[in-house]
Amino acid sequence: MGIGTISQANTKLITDFIKQKPGHRQYWHNVDTLNTAMQIANTYKQHKGTVFVVTADMQKAYELAGYLKFFLIYEDAVNLFPDLEILPYDKFSPHPDIIASRIKVLQKLRKNFSGIIISSAQNLFRYLPPKEYVGQFSLSYAVGDVLDLPKESEYLAEMGYSKMQQIRGPGEFAVRGSIFDIFPINSKNPLRLDLFDNEIDSIRVFDVETQRSIKKVENFGVFPNHEFSLDKASCTRFIYNWQTHFPRADKSIMLDAVKQQKAAPGLENYLPLFFEEVNTLFDYIAEDALCVHVGDTIKQAENFWQQVRERHQQYAADIQLPLLLPEQAFYVVDKVFQSFRKYSELHINNGNVKDKSNHIQFDGNELPELRANFSSKHPFSNLQKLFKQYPDYKILFVADSNGRCEILQQHLRRSDIQTVLVDSWTEFLKIDMTQQRCYLLCAEVYDSAILQELKTVLISEQQLFDKKIVQRAKSSSKTKEKGIKIYDVGELKVDTLVVHFEYGIGRYLGLNNIESDGISSEYLTVEYADKDMIYVPVQDLHLISRYSSANLDNVALHTLGTDKWLKPESVRLKRFGIWRQSY
């Protein structure tokens, strides 16, 4: 968890950095994640052009993207260019959601977009389609448009969409009489076009499971399902290039698929064969952009290139599935480094640099221990010490949902810490400390920091609770709408309704010590219908959330062993370390 402070001199440093010519480099050290995001946001505001952020890995890219949206008023200014999430030369294709996100960013960049672009270092090695492709192979539909259904079907097939009797997922379409269904990869739901003769009479978003309409829309766009086209000209070019590179691989499944104008898993590895020329992300980024490196991006780039070479050596023996050389399939590492030189560069927290000039070391005073102790009469005594240490600083608490904000506010109130809810970071900045000292905001911020320039201490709720218990688990569709996360056992009272990730709604009955293999451990006891019990290890608290409903009096406990929630089997019980007992 990033915790620290930053000097007040950063505003002048940003101004100086923006004025520098391409090829200039600055190095900032000991800057925590929140302050890094805030300084990138300030750089964007002053520069009023593109800020190209390169991170050491995608985890840091996602984290920064979230924090930048927190600090900036206009979320559209922040654009994450995701990694394909496949290894070099993998025989798999990326998920359609990833392709949609990437093409959405490329669409903006080809139109001279000015904003923040965030990418991992390894993303820079992947070849991209030329700018013309991104604009040419995207479709749009609007009420009143006249369609030629056979031609539309042909276009969608060339974009990588599959024709089905009934669509079930992204990248599919179906034609039934005057009804034309499409599930764009850039949409959460499919759309149904009702035609009157050849004209679009209405467009409805519908549920793919129930087939029921959700709402009407006037227009929508469709992104291609791949970063290459399967039109006749592109496939002909691919076949020619394949036969030139691999004359003996005439029976390859890749070649056979393209001959039928279809895609095969892993075809992304041969993207350059579809085009006369390919681009990289550098070709899409404006030349007057500022480049900010976060972490040791140079080292990560070198590591990725080494991985490319090793995996090529490992998988190149298959005659019928030959591989392009690393220099043909990827942008060479030396060219990546050379491409950086056309920008003015700021390296943040890159400890492995040979250049010893233009280095700035920032303050790194850590926040004190803030964890709450719910077994004490004064659980937030550590917070009170912080208030005394920074008497003229505003305090902003952050929790990641409305339910969590409500619970945190209740806990703080019991310790005589009064907070006022604010709607946004911008609103918080406008408030004078004389009005109120402590504030609470709902946002997905999981780090804490001292923002010295603003005389503010930003405290994530996770900083107040046991780090061993707090886990960022993926939400289940079953618990997403009904559950409020629990970060500490002390939040639960006996008879509280809870939702277990696997077993649904039950009633919390308290803690029990259970001995297993000679070791005694604490378990949460949860009661279900028919007096069935499960015992959940305290370390698995993240599997349980507090049940939320407007009417708690008429809630029925779920029955274990039925399909009403998820059918629990004895194997699953053992896997999660959960004990079950029936009376």
XYZ file of C-alpha atoms in Angstrom:
583
model
C 0.000 0.000 0.000
C 1.529 3.298 -1.093
C 1.913 5.699 1.832
C 4.038 8.837 1.896
C 4.265 12.573 1.215
C 5.402 14.751 -1.643
C 7.195 18.073 -1.581
C 5.398 21.330 -2.310
C 7.880 22.004 -5.111
C 6.124 19.639 -7.545
C 4.009 22.329 -9.283
C 7.122 24.176 -10.462
C 8.758 20.878 -11.429
C 5.796 19.956 -13.620
C 5.902 23.356 -15.307
C 9.628 22.934 -15.991
C 9.102 19.408 -17.321
C 6.384 20.536 -19.762
C 8.736 23.186 -21.205
C 11.483 20.668 -21.992
C 12.298 19.558 -25.524
C 11.983 15.969 -26.816
C 14.810 13.774 -25.537
C 14.899 15.414 -22.098
C 14.587 13.095 -19.085
C 13.724 13.716 -15.448
C 13.697 11.206 -12.598
C 11.469 11.435 -9.507
C 11.987 8.995 -6.664
C 9.988 7.892 -3.616
C 6.553 9.012 -4.876
C 3.603 6.890 -3.709
C 0.814 5.742 -6.036
C -1.787 8.349 -5.066
C 0.667 11.212 -5.389
C 1.901 9.780 -8.693
C -1.657 9.851 -10.023
C -2.222 13.379 -8.734
C 0.969 14.662 -10.388
C 0.053 13.020 -13.705
C -3.373 14.673 -13.456
C -1.715 18.046 -12.781
C 0.646 17.492 -15.718
C -2.320 16.849 -18.011
C -4.120 19.986 -16.809
C -1.077 22.176 -17.456
C 0.014 20.539 -20.704
C -3.453 20.537 -22.312
C -2.276 17.807 -24.676
C -1.623 14.080 -24.638
C 0.142 12.543 -21.645
C 1.442 9.075 -22.494
C 1.815 7.003 -19.306
C 3.827 3.769 -19.477
C 3.734 1.436 -16.479
C 5.887 -1.535 -15.546
C 2.857 -3.860 -15.584
C -0.894 -3.872 -16.220
C -1.783 -4.061 -12.534
C -0.184 -0.672 -11.986
C -1.849 0.615 -15.173
C -5.325 -0.336 -13.928
C -4.579 1.147 -10.518
C -3.365 4.444 -11.966
C -6.319 4.661 -14.347
C -8.733 4.365 -11.435
C -6.945 6.997 -9.361
C -6.642 9.407 -12.292
C -10.394 9.204 -12.861
C -10.773 9.960 -9.158
C -8.651 13.128 -9.362
C -9.907 14.437 -12.717
C -13.331 15.936 -13.396
C -13.644 14.431 -16.883
C -13.251 10.653 -16.810
C -13.189 10.542 -20.620
C -9.761 12.135 -20.437
C -8.324 8.919 -18.948
C -7.933 6.017 -21.367
C -6.422 2.659 -20.496
C -4.986 0.663 -23.395
C -5.209 -2.898 -22.050
C -2.793 -5.706 -22.690
C -4.011 -8.631 -24.810
C -3.554 -10.885 -21.759
C -1.944 -13.612 -23.831
C 1.702 -14.613 -23.770
C 3.944 -14.219 -26.828
C 3.116 -16.896 -29.410
C 0.178 -18.220 -27.363
C -2.255 -20.463 -29.240
C -5.149 -18.509 -27.754
C -7.001 -15.384 -28.775
C -7.722 -12.435 -26.465
C -11.174 -11.904 -25.003
C -13.527 -9.770 -27.162
C -13.899 -7.260 -24.303
C -10.167 -6.557 -24.498
C -10.264 -6.053 -28.274
C -13.216 -3.678 -27.870
C -11.390 -1.627 -25.231
C -8.258 -1.403 -27.370
C -10.116 -0.389 -30.522
C -12.080 2.221 -28.578
C -8.792 3.858 -27.546
C -7.346 3.596 -31.071
C -10.512 5.198 -32.458
C -9.927 8.216 -30.229
C -6.209 8.440 -31.002
C -6.704 8.437 -34.773
C -8.931 11.505 -34.325
C -6.142 13.495 -32.609
C -7.446 12.846 -29.121
C -5.806 14.830 -26.316
C -5.900 13.141 -22.935
C -4.105 10.576 -20.804
C -3.204 7.254 -22.431
C -2.024 4.490 -20.081
C -0.252 1.375 -21.319
C 2.044 -1.283 -19.930
C 5.603 -1.511 -21.255
C 5.016 -4.889 -22.915
C 2.046 -3.487 -24.846
C 4.468 -1.375 -26.855
C 5.932 -4.462 -28.524
C 2.644 -5.558 -30.089
C 2.017 -4.532 -33.671
C -1.284 -2.766 -34.327
C -3.371 -2.323 -37.469
C -2.818 0.892 -39.434
C -5.016 3.868 -38.571
C -7.066 3.419 -41.736
C -8.244 -0.011 -40.581
C -9.677 1.279 -37.299
C -11.923 3.729 -39.124
C -12.767 1.573 -42.148
C -13.852 -1.605 -40.346
C -16.301 -0.152 -37.833
C -20.021 0.082 -38.457
C -22.781 2.321 -37.143
C -26.542 1.925 -37.229
C -29.314 4.470 -36.637
C -33.098 4.540 -36.823
C -34.055 5.442 -40.412
C -30.979 3.825 -42.013
C -31.634 1.629 -45.060
C -29.963 -1.777 -44.868
C -29.090 -4.447 -47.391
C -29.155 -7.483 -45.063
C -27.006 -9.789 -47.245
C -24.324 -7.084 -47.505
C -24.532 -6.295 -43.781
C -24.059 -9.979 -43.024
C -21.012 -10.023 -45.285
C -19.533 -6.922 -43.596
C -20.015 -8.381 -40.125
C -18.408 -11.673 -41.168
C -15.394 -9.734 -42.479
C -15.221 -8.013 -39.075
C -14.964 -11.415 -37.405
C -18.616 -11.802 -36.331
C -20.290 -15.223 -36.496
C -23.762 -15.740 -37.925
C -25.980 -17.758 -35.557
C -29.581 -18.926 -35.348
C -29.809 -17.073 -32.016
C -27.060 -14.927 -30.533
C -25.620 -15.964 -27.174
C -22.557 -13.810 -26.727
C -20.431 -10.925 -28.041
C -19.207 -11.193 -31.625
C -22.373 -12.820 -32.989
C -25.323 -11.767 -35.162
C -28.566 -13.347 -36.361
C -31.100 -12.598 -39.094
C -34.697 -13.789 -38.777
C -37.065 -12.270 -41.306
C -37.264 -8.527 -40.590
C -35.364 -8.841 -37.292
C -31.612 -8.252 -37.249
C -29.822 -9.039 -33.941
C -26.229 -7.968 -33.246
C -24.094 -8.413 -30.138
C -21.230 -5.892 -30.598
C -18.053 -6.673 -28.684
C -18.189 -3.066 -27.439
C -21.640 -3.475 -25.861
C -22.777 -5.077 -22.597
C -25.995 -6.250 -24.242
C -27.107 -7.219 -27.751
C -29.291 -4.988 -29.909
C -32.329 -5.836 -32.026
C -33.062 -3.941 -35.226
C -36.684 -4.132 -36.390
C -36.919 -3.426 -40.115
C -39.822 -2.067 -42.123
C -38.969 -3.155 -45.643
C -35.241 -2.303 -45.649
C -35.414 0.619 -43.234
C -34.535 0.433 -39.529
C -37.830 1.133 -37.759
C -36.553 0.736 -34.185
C -33.478 -0.329 -32.214
C -33.834 -2.032 -28.854
C -31.274 -3.204 -26.322
C -32.345 -6.632 -25.055
C -31.374 -9.283 -22.507
C -29.587 -12.207 -24.148
C -30.997 -14.703 -21.611
C -34.670 -13.668 -21.504
C -34.789 -12.044 -24.963
C -36.785 -9.215 -23.352
C -36.247 -5.587 -24.352
C -34.408 -3.332 -21.904
C -34.657 0.043 -23.623
C -34.877 1.803 -26.977
C -31.908 3.628 -28.521
C -31.574 5.785 -31.603
C -28.156 4.572 -32.773
C -25.106 2.454 -31.888
C -21.696 1.463 -33.228
C -20.068 -1.903 -33.865
C -16.333 -2.521 -33.418
C -14.526 -5.313 -35.310
C -13.963 -8.565 -33.420
C -10.255 -8.621 -34.262
C -7.424 -6.193 -34.882
C -7.293 -7.491 -38.449
C -9.916 -7.860 -41.174
C -11.183 -11.065 -42.752
C -12.298 -9.365 -45.956
C -11.223 -10.919 -49.243
C -8.357 -8.485 -49.926
C -6.835 -8.927 -46.444
C -7.146 -12.714 -46.566
C -5.551 -12.817 -50.029
C -2.642 -10.746 -48.714
C -2.304 -13.052 -45.696
C -2.217 -16.178 -47.889
C 0.470 -14.676 -50.135
C 2.599 -13.574 -47.176
C 2.156 -16.933 -45.438
C 3.308 -18.863 -48.476
C 6.278 -16.520 -48.800
C 7.353 -16.955 -45.160
C 6.356 -20.608 -44.711
C 6.388 -22.414 -48.101
C 6.320 -25.861 -46.441
C 3.385 -25.144 -44.100
C 0.656 -25.524 -46.711
C -1.589 -27.632 -44.438
C -1.590 -25.364 -41.426
C -4.893 -24.796 -39.592
C -4.113 -21.071 -39.661
C -3.834 -21.021 -43.441
C -6.961 -23.168 -43.886
C -8.995 -20.863 -41.628
C -7.974 -17.702 -43.476
C -8.711 -19.333 -46.836
C -12.298 -19.661 -45.558
C -12.194 -16.050 -44.290
C -12.387 -17.264 -40.710
C -10.223 -16.770 -37.632
C -8.431 -19.502 -35.709
C -7.230 -19.279 -32.073
C -3.828 -17.616 -31.968
C -4.160 -15.917 -35.358
C -3.158 -12.664 -33.618
C 0.453 -13.894 -33.729
C 0.397 -13.405 -37.502
C -1.217 -9.941 -37.587
C 1.569 -8.389 -39.778
C 0.681 -10.826 -42.578
C -2.715 -9.144 -43.043
C -1.313 -5.699 -43.841
C 1.147 -4.028 -46.174
C 2.353 -1.971 -43.218
C 1.643 -2.199 -39.507
C 1.714 0.412 -36.755
C 2.659 0.429 -33.090
C 1.129 2.429 -30.268
C 3.846 5.033 -30.836
C 2.368 5.741 -34.287
C -0.991 6.590 -32.707
C 0.405 8.863 -29.962
C 0.749 12.559 -30.837
C 4.334 13.736 -31.357
C 3.909 16.601 -28.876
C 2.857 14.190 -26.112
C 4.648 14.028 -22.771
C 5.781 10.558 -21.700
C 5.605 9.507 -18.035
C 7.170 6.196 -16.971
C 5.903 4.683 -13.718
C 8.171 2.026 -12.250
C 11.095 0.320 -13.930
C 9.593 0.219 -17.419
C 12.983 -0.211 -19.110
C 13.749 -3.363 -17.135
C 10.276 -4.757 -17.813
C 10.676 -4.068 -21.536
C 13.967 -5.954 -21.587
C 12.387 -8.845 -19.680
C 9.466 -9.040 -22.097
C 11.756 -9.107 -25.126
C 13.726 -11.925 -23.505
C 10.445 -13.792 -22.957
C 9.525 -13.333 -26.633
C 12.828 -14.864 -27.749
C 12.584 -17.766 -25.303
C 9.021 -18.650 -26.258
C 9.868 -18.493 -29.954
C 12.710 -20.936 -29.384
C 10.375 -23.165 -27.363
C 7.507 -23.358 -29.901
C 9.200 -22.857 -33.292
C 9.631 -26.594 -34.045
C 6.055 -27.216 -35.254
C 6.292 -27.366 -39.064
C 2.548 -26.973 -39.673
C 2.266 -24.143 -37.147
C 5.420 -22.144 -37.861
C 6.134 -18.882 -36.091
C 7.249 -15.517 -37.363
C 10.655 -14.497 -36.058
C 10.580 -12.202 -32.996
C 11.791 -9.348 -35.205
C 8.870 -9.972 -37.597
C 6.084 -10.559 -35.061
C 7.039 -7.863 -32.527
C 8.485 -4.378 -32.390
C 12.166 -4.858 -31.518
C 13.233 -3.712 -28.036
C 15.872 -1.302 -29.394
C 13.220 0.374 -31.550
C 10.948 0.711 -28.498
C 13.685 2.549 -26.617
C 14.458 4.674 -29.659
C 10.782 5.636 -30.021
C 10.758 7.055 -26.482
C 13.339 9.646 -27.503
C 10.844 11.673 -29.517
C 9.128 12.651 -26.247
C 10.153 14.551 -23.160
C 10.257 11.826 -20.493
C 9.531 11.777 -16.774
C 10.547 8.601 -14.918
C 8.800 8.086 -11.567
C 10.202 5.506 -9.135
C 12.657 3.964 -11.592
C 15.479 2.832 -9.314
C 17.514 1.212 -12.076
C 18.855 4.153 -14.115
C 22.387 4.839 -15.284
C 21.813 8.534 -15.970
C 22.561 10.358 -12.696
C 21.423 13.803 -13.828
C 18.021 15.426 -13.271
C 17.194 13.271 -10.246
C 14.831 14.506 -7.517
C 14.277 12.662 -4.250
C 10.949 13.408 -2.555
C 10.072 13.223 1.117
C 8.900 9.840 2.322
C 7.404 10.333 5.778
C 5.125 7.370 6.358
C 1.715 7.614 7.899
C 1.516 6.077 11.366
C -0.349 2.843 12.048
C -4.064 3.568 11.618
C -5.611 0.126 11.997
C -8.729 0.052 14.168
C -8.868 -2.151 17.247
C -12.480 -3.233 17.750
C -11.679 -5.063 20.987
C -10.759 -1.718 22.559
C -13.101 0.885 24.021
C -11.446 3.385 21.684
C -11.029 1.497 18.392
C -9.829 4.569 16.470
C -7.252 5.856 18.938
C -4.615 5.702 16.184
C -6.704 8.107 14.127
C -6.908 10.544 17.024
C -3.103 10.574 17.181
C -2.968 11.373 13.456
C -5.377 14.288 13.927
C -3.023 15.771 16.537
C 0.027 15.179 14.330
C -1.574 17.099 11.426
C -3.799 19.672 13.166
C -4.276 21.966 10.136
C -4.952 19.207 7.579
C -8.352 18.171 6.220
C -9.149 14.453 6.461
C -10.869 12.579 3.643
C -12.014 9.004 4.304
C -12.755 6.849 1.252
C -14.812 3.631 1.008
C -15.621 1.778 -2.191
C -19.430 1.550 -1.975
C -22.363 3.414 -0.483
C -22.933 0.559 1.952
C -19.321 0.635 3.112
C -19.494 4.429 3.511
C -22.544 4.088 5.735
C -20.886 1.440 7.910
C -17.635 3.404 8.184
C -19.526 6.562 9.105
C -21.335 4.672 11.872
C -18.071 3.306 13.278
C -16.436 6.745 13.257
C -19.488 8.360 14.849
C -19.313 5.940 17.776
C -15.805 7.293 18.420
C -17.011 10.911 18.186
C -15.465 11.395 14.747
C -18.059 13.274 12.724
C -17.863 13.103 8.938
C -19.725 14.844 6.121
C -20.437 13.011 2.868
C -19.179 14.617 -0.351
C -19.997 13.575 -3.911
C -16.605 14.009 -5.564
C -12.971 14.943 -5.135
C -13.714 18.262 -6.849
C -16.406 19.092 -4.299
C -14.030 18.212 -1.465
C -11.359 20.588 -2.781
C -13.795 23.503 -2.722
C -14.576 23.061 0.985
C -12.856 25.270 3.540
C -11.527 23.497 6.631
C -13.327 26.001 8.857
C -16.624 24.386 7.804
C -15.706 20.817 8.770
C -12.545 18.784 9.174
C -13.452 15.182 8.295
C -15.202 14.098 5.109
C -16.296 10.833 3.540
C -16.365 9.932 -0.153
C -17.484 6.821 -2.027
C -14.706 5.858 -4.464
C -12.559 2.875 -5.385
C -9.364 4.129 -3.772
C -7.325 1.540 -1.891
C -4.215 3.521 -0.949
C -3.663 6.240 1.625
C -1.369 9.243 1.439
C -0.518 12.682 2.749
C -1.191 15.230 0.003
C 1.032 17.939 1.387
C 0.306 20.543 -1.296
C -3.391 20.377 -0.462
C -2.922 19.992 3.302
C -4.998 16.837 3.124
C -4.703 13.328 4.506
C -6.548 10.843 2.302
C -7.351 7.622 4.176
C -8.707 4.527 2.465
C -11.029 2.410 4.559
C -8.699 -0.512 3.992
C -6.010 1.321 5.935
C -8.267 1.165 8.994
C -8.879 -2.569 8.910
C -6.744 -5.650 9.168
C -4.827 -6.071 5.896
C -4.930 -9.854 6.248
C -8.719 -9.808 6.148
C -9.214 -7.198 3.454
C -9.084 -8.841 0.041
C -10.208 -7.539 -3.326
C -12.167 -10.601 -4.326
C -14.034 -10.772 -7.618
C -17.705 -10.134 -7.052
C -20.262 -12.815 -7.779
C -23.292 -11.985 -9.847
C -25.345 -13.447 -7.023
C -23.872 -11.198 -4.325
C -23.197 -8.058 -6.309
C -26.577 -6.400 -5.772
C -27.458 -7.715 -2.317
C -24.177 -7.734 -0.411
C -22.154 -5.119 1.466
C -18.531 -6.099 2.014
C -17.303 -6.844 5.540
C -13.740 -5.908 6.441
C -13.611 -6.954 10.093
C -15.409 -9.582 12.184
C -16.135 -6.841 14.723
C -18.621 -5.330 12.261
C -20.935 -8.345 12.548
C -23.527 -8.731 15.262
C -25.275 -11.992 16.162
C -28.436 -12.589 14.047
C -27.162 -10.362 11.205
C -28.227 -11.606 7.777
C -25.201 -12.359 5.574
C -24.580 -13.588 2.036
C -21.967 -16.269 1.406
C -20.254 -16.228 -1.986
C -21.173 -19.903 -2.603
C -24.196 -20.673 -0.444
C -26.363 -17.570 -0.379
C -28.320 -15.926 2.425
C -27.792 -17.157 5.986
C -27.848 -15.857 9.551
C -24.626 -15.090 11.433
C -24.645 -16.743 14.884
C -21.205 -15.755 16.167
C -17.677 -17.167 16.412
C -16.725 -20.717 17.409
C -13.388 -22.396 18.035
C -13.148 -25.648 16.076
C -10.256 -28.088 16.317
C -9.014 -29.766 13.143
C -5.935 -31.992 12.958
C -4.985 -30.877 16.437
C -5.123 -27.173 15.542
C -7.811 -24.902 17.005
C -9.062 -22.069 14.781
C -11.843 -19.488 14.859
C -14.822 -19.975 12.533
C -17.857 -17.850 11.759
C -21.060 -19.814 12.339
C -23.739 -19.213 9.701
C -27.182 -20.778 9.926
C -29.248 -21.746 6.884
C -32.741 -23.173 6.378
C -33.637 -26.354 8.300
C -31.052 -25.434 10.970
C -28.152 -26.347 8.676
C -24.892 -24.704 9.686
C -21.653 -23.862 7.933
C -18.477 -22.789 9.695
C -16.313 -20.347 7.746
C -12.659 -19.718 8.709
C -12.049 -16.144 9.847
C -9.375 -15.775 7.153
C -12.112 -16.375 4.541
C -14.161 -13.392 5.712
C -13.964 -11.957 2.195
C -16.364 -14.714 1.047
C -19.123 -13.199 3.176
C -20.965 -9.896 2.821
C -23.711 -8.241 4.845
C -27.155 -8.784 3.282
C -28.783 -5.543 2.141
C -32.514 -5.150 1.558
C -35.260 -2.625 2.202
C -37.338 -5.326 3.921
C -35.270 -7.614 6.161
C -38.288 -9.095 7.973
C -39.448 -11.271 5.082
C -36.086 -12.667 3.956
C -35.985 -16.479 3.720
C -32.752 -18.282 4.511
C -31.424 -20.320 1.618
C -31.366 -24.104 1.753
C -28.044 -25.885 1.459
C -27.892 -28.571 -1.196
C -30.446 -26.995 -3.560
C -30.148 -24.979 -6.760
C -31.742 -21.901 -5.207
C -28.289 -20.338 -4.877
C -25.373 -22.531 -5.890
C -25.503 -26.282 -5.260
C -22.831 -27.010 -2.631
C -21.143 -30.382 -2.811
C -18.967 -31.981 -0.175
C -15.922 -31.520 -2.399
C -16.548 -27.765 -2.597
C -17.035 -27.575 1.167
C -13.648 -29.182 1.744
C -11.953 -27.020 -0.885
C -13.005 -23.795 0.827
C -12.191 -25.163 4.290
C -15.849 -24.858 5.342
C -17.443 -27.130 7.907
C -21.099 -28.046 7.562
C -23.346 -29.494 10.254
C -27.023 -30.502 10.131
C -29.325 -30.966 13.077
